[in-house]
Coordinates of C-alpha atoms in Angstrom, one line a residue:
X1 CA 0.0 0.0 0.0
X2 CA 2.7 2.4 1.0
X3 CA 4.7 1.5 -2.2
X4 CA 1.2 2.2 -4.6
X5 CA 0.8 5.4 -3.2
X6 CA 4.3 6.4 -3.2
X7 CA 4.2 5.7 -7.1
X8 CA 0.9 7.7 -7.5
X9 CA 3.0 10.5 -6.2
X10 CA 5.9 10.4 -8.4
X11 CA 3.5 10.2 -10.9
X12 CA 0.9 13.0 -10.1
X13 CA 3.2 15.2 -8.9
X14 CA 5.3 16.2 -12.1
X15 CA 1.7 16.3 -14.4
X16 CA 0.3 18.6 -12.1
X17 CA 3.2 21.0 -12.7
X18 CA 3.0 20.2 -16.1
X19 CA -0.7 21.2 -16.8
X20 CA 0.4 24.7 -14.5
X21 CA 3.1 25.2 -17.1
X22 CA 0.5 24.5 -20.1
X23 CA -2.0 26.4 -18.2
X24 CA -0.1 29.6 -17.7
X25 CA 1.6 29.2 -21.5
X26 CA -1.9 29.1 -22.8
X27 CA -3.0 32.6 -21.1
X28 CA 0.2 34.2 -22.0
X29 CA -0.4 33.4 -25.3
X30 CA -4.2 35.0 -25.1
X31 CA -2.9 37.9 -23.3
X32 CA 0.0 38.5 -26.1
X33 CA -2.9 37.6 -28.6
X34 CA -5.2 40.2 -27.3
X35 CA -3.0 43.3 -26.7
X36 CA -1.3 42.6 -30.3
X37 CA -2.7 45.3 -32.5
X38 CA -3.2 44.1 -35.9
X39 CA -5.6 44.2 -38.2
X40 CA -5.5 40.2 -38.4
X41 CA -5.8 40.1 -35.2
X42 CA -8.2 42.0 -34.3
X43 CA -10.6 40.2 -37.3
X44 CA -10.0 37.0 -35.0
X45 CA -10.9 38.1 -31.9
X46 CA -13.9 39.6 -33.2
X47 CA -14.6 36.0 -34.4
X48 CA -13.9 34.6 -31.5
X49 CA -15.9 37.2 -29.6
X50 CA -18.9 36.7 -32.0
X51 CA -18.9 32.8 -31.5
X52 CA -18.0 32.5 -27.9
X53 CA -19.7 35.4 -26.1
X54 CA -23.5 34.2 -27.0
X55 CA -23.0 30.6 -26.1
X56 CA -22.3 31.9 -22.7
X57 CA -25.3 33.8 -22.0
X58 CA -26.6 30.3 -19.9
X59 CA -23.1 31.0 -17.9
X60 CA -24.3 35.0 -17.4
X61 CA -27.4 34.1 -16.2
X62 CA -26.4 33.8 -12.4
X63 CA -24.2 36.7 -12.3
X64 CA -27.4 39.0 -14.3
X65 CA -29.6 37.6 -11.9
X66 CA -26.7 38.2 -8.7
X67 CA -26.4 41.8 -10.0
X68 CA -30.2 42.1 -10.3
X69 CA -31.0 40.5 -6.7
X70 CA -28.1 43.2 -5.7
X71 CA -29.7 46.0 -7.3
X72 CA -33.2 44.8 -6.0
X73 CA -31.9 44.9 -2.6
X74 CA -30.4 48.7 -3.0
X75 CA -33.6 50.0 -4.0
X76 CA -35.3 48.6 -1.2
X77 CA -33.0 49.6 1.6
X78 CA -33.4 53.0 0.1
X79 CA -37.6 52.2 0.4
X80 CA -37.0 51.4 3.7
X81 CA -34.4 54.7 4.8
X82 CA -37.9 56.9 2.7
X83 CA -40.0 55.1 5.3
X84 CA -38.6 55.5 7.8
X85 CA -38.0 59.2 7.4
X86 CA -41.9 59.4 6.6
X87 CA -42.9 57.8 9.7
X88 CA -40.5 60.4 11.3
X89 CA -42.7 63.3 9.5
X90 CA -45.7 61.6 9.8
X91 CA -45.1 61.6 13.7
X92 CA -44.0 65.5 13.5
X93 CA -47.0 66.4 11.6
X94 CA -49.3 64.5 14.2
X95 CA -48.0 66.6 17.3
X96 CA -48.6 69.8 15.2
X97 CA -51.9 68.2 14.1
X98 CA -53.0 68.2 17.9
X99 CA -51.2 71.6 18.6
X100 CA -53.3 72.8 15.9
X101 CA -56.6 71.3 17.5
X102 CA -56.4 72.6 20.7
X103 CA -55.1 76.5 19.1
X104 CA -57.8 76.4 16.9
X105 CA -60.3 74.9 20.0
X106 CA -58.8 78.0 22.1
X107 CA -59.3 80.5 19.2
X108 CA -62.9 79.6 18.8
X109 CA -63.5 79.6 22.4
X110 CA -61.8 83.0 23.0
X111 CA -63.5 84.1 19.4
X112 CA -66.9 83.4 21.4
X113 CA -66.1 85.4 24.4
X114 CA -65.7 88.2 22.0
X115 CA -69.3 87.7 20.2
X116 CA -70.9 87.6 23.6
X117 CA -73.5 91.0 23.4
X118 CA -73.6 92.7 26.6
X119 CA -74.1 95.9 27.5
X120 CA -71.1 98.1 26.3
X121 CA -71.4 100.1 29.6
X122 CA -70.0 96.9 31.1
X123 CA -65.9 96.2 30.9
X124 CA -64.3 92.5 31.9
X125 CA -61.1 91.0 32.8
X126 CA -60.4 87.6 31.1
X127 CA -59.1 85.0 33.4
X128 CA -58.4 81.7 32.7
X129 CA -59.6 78.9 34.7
X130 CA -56.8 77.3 36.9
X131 CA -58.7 74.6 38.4
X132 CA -62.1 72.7 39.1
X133 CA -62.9 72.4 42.6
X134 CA -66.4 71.0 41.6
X135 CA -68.1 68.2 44.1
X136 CA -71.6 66.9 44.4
X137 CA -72.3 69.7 47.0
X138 CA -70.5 72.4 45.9
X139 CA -69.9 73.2 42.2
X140 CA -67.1 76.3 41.7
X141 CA -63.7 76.8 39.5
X142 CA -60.9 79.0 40.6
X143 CA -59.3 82.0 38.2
X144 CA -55.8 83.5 37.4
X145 CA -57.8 86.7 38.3
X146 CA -57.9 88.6 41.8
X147 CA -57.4 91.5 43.6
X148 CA -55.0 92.8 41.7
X149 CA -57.4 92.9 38.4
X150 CA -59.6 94.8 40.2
X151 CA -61.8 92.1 40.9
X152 CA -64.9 92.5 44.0
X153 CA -67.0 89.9 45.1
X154 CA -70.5 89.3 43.3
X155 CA -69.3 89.9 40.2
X156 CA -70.9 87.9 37.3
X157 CA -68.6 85.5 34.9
X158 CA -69.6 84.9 31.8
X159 CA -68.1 81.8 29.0
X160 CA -68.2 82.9 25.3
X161 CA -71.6 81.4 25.5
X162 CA -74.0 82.4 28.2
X163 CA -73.5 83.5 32.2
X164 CA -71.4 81.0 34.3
X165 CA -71.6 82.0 37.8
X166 CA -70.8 84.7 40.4
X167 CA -67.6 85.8 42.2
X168 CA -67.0 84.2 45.5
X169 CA -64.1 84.9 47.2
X170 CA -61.2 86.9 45.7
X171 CA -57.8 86.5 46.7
X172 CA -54.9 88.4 45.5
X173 CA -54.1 86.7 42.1
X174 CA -57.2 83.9 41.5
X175 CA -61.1 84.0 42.8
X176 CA -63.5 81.7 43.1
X177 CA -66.5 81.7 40.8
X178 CA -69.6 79.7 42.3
X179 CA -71.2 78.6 39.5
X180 CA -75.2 78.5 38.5
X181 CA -75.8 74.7 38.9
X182 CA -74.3 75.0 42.5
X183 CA -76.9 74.2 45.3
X184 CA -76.6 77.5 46.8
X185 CA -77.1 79.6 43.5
X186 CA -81.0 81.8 43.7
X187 CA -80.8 83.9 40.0
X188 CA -83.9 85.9 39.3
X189 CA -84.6 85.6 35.5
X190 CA -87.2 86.7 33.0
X191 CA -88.6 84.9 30.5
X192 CA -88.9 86.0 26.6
X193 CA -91.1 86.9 24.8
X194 CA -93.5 86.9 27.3
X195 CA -91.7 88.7 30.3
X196 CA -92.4 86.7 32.5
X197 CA -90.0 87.0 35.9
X198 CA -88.7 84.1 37.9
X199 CA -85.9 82.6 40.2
X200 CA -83.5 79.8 38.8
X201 CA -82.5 77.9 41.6
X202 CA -79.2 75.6 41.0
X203 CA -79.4 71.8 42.1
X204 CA -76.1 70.5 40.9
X205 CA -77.1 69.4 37.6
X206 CA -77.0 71.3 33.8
X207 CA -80.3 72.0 34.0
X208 CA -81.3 73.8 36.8
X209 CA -85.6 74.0 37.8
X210 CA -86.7 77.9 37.8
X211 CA -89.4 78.5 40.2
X212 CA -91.9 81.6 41.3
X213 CA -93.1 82.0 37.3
X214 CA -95.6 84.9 37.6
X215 CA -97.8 83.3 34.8
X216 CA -96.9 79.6 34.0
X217 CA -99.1 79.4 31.3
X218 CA -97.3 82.0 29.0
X219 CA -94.0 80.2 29.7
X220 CA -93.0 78.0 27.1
X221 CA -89.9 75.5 26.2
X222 CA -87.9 76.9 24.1
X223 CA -88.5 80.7 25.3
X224 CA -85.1 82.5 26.1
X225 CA -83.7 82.8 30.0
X226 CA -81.7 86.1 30.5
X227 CA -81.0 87.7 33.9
X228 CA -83.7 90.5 35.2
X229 CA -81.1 92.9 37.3
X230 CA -83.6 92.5 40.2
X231 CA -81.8 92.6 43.9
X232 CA -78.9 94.1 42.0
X233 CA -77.6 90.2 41.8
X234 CA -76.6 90.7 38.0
X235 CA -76.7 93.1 35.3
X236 CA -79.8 92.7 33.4
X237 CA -79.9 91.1 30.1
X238 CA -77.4 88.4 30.3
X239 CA -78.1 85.2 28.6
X240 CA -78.9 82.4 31.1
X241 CA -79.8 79.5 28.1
X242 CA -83.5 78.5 27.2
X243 CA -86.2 76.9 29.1
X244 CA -87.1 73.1 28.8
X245 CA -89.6 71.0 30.6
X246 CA -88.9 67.8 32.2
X247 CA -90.1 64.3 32.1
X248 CA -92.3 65.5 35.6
X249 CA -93.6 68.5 34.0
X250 CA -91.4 71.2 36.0
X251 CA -89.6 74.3 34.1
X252 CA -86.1 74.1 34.1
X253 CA -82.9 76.1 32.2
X254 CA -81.1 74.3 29.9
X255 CA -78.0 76.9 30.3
X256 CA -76.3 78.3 27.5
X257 CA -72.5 78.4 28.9
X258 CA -70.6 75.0 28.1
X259 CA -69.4 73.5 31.6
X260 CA -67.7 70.9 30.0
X261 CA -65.0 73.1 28.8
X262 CA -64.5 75.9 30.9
X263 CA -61.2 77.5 30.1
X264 CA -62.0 80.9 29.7
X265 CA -64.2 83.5 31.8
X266 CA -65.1 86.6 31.4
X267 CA -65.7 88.9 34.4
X268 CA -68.1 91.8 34.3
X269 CA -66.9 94.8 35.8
X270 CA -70.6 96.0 37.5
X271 CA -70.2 98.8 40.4
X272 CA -73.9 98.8 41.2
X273 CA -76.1 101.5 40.2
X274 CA -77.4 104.9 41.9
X275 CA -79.7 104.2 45.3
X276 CA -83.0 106.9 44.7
X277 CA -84.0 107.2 48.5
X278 CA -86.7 110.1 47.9
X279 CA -88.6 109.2 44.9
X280 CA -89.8 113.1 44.2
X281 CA -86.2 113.1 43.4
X282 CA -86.6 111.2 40.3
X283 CA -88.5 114.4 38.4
X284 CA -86.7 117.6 39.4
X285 CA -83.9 117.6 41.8
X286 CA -83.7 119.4 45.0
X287 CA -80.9 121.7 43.8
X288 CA -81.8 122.0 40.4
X289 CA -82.1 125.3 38.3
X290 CA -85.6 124.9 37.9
X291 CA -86.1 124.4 41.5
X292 CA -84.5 127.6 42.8
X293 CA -86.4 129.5 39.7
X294 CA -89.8 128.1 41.1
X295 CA -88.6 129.0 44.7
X296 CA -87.8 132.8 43.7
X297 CA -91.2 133.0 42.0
X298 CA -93.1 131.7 44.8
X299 CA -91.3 134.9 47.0
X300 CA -93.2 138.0 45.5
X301 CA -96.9 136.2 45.4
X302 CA -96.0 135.6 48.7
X303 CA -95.6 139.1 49.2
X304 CA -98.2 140.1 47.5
X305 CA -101.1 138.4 49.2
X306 CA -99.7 139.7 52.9
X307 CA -100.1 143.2 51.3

């Protein structure tokens, strides 16, 4: 065994070098073929390039389809980098989608404050609701707005839809603004068209009962709710909402003002109007022009009839 494989070797050994040698004979020859520039030549290897080249195409079919799968895989990696980067934008564009919402949300709110019709003898201060401090027995929100806006106690506050509450409690820089559905609220209303004059009483809910109607038949749902100025509670003319009837047949005030997002209030500036303690007063004056004219006529006749 040892002796048949040490003759293999002498044998393999010197027609392995001797294919090499062919080998590398054979491509110098093709490389001095090919760079020889010759018109003769050149005619030959186009021959050979025109017979050998298309019989390969089976042989270029892995390396097309390599090349292909390569390029294929380029083009999605760059699909997959645009993807990502949408994704990125598409993120980006959501936050300023819901910065958007709640700008345009607080532009339409504060747009409403500014539609509200009262009486232009009235000024405000805007605050901003800071908290809600509303329970089952006590409904009220607090506002960046005190002492130092000038704010007093009894003051109404308004949404950009309808009256909210009253001022109760001020402190230097927020108040407290009980609002209408709160169990302690009494608001005397009148009804239109018909006039008719009432007290909305607040029982923690949206849609508080209104009570003491002069004439109940001439009260009808639908009929606006707007505050009468009697007890010098409110200005007069602020809307309240509209008046509904429910299931038990009792009135109540579906209110105007949107609880459920209270971000903004308007507080009415109202300093009370002028007491009249003598009611003659309300004609002529006691130091009126006319009055001292009438006194100096009065004099002579006076005068007169002594005489």
């Amino acid at each position: 065994m040892a002796r048949d494989r040490a003759q293999s070797d002498d044998y393999t050994g010197p027609l392995k070098r001797l294919l090499i040698g062919v080998l590398l004979l054979c491509l110098v020859g093709i490389f001095l073929l090919w760079r020889i520039d010759s018109p003769r030549v050149e005619r030959f290897r186009a021959q050979v390039v025109d017979r050998v080249v298309p019989s390969f195409d089976w042989a270029m079919a892995p390396v097309t389809g390599a090349v292909n799968i390569l390029r294929d895989f380029q083009s999605y990696q760059r699909l997959y980098e645009q993807n990502q980067e949408l994704r990125r934008e598409l993120k980006k564009m959501k936050a300023w989608k819901e910065a958007a919402v709640q700008l345009r949300d607080e532009n339409a709110r504060l747009l409403d404050l500014n539609n509200v019709r009262v009486d232009p003898r009235l000024t405000y201060v805007t605050g901003v609701v800071m908290a809600d401090s509303g329970s089952p027995f006590r409904q009220s929100v607090l506002i960046n707005v005190g002492a130092r806006d000038g704010i007093v106690d009894g003051w109404a506050a308004m949404d950009g839809l309808g009256l909210v509450g009253r001022i109760s409690g001020v402190g230097q820089n927020t108040a407290r603004v009980v609002l209408l559905t709160d169990s302690s609220s009494r608001i005397p209303v009148t009804i239109q068209p018909s006039g008719q004059r009432g007290l909305m009483i607040g029982d923690n809910t949206l849609a508080p009962p209104i009570s003491f109607i002069e004439t109940p038949d001439q009260a009808r749902p639908g009929d606006r709710v707007l505050t009468s100025g009697d007890g010098g509670v409110f200005p007069a003319g602020l809307v309240v909402g509209r008046l509904a009837e429910d299931p038990g047949g009792r009135m109540r005030v579906r209110l105007a003002a949107d609880y459920e997002r209270l971000e903004f209030l308007r507080v009415l500036r109202s300093y009370g109007y002028e007491t009249i303690e003598d009611p003659g007063n309300l004609i002529i004056p006691l130091d009126s022009p006319q009055t001292e004219l009438d006194a100096s006529d009065e004099t002579p006749q006076a005068g007169a009839a002594d005489g």
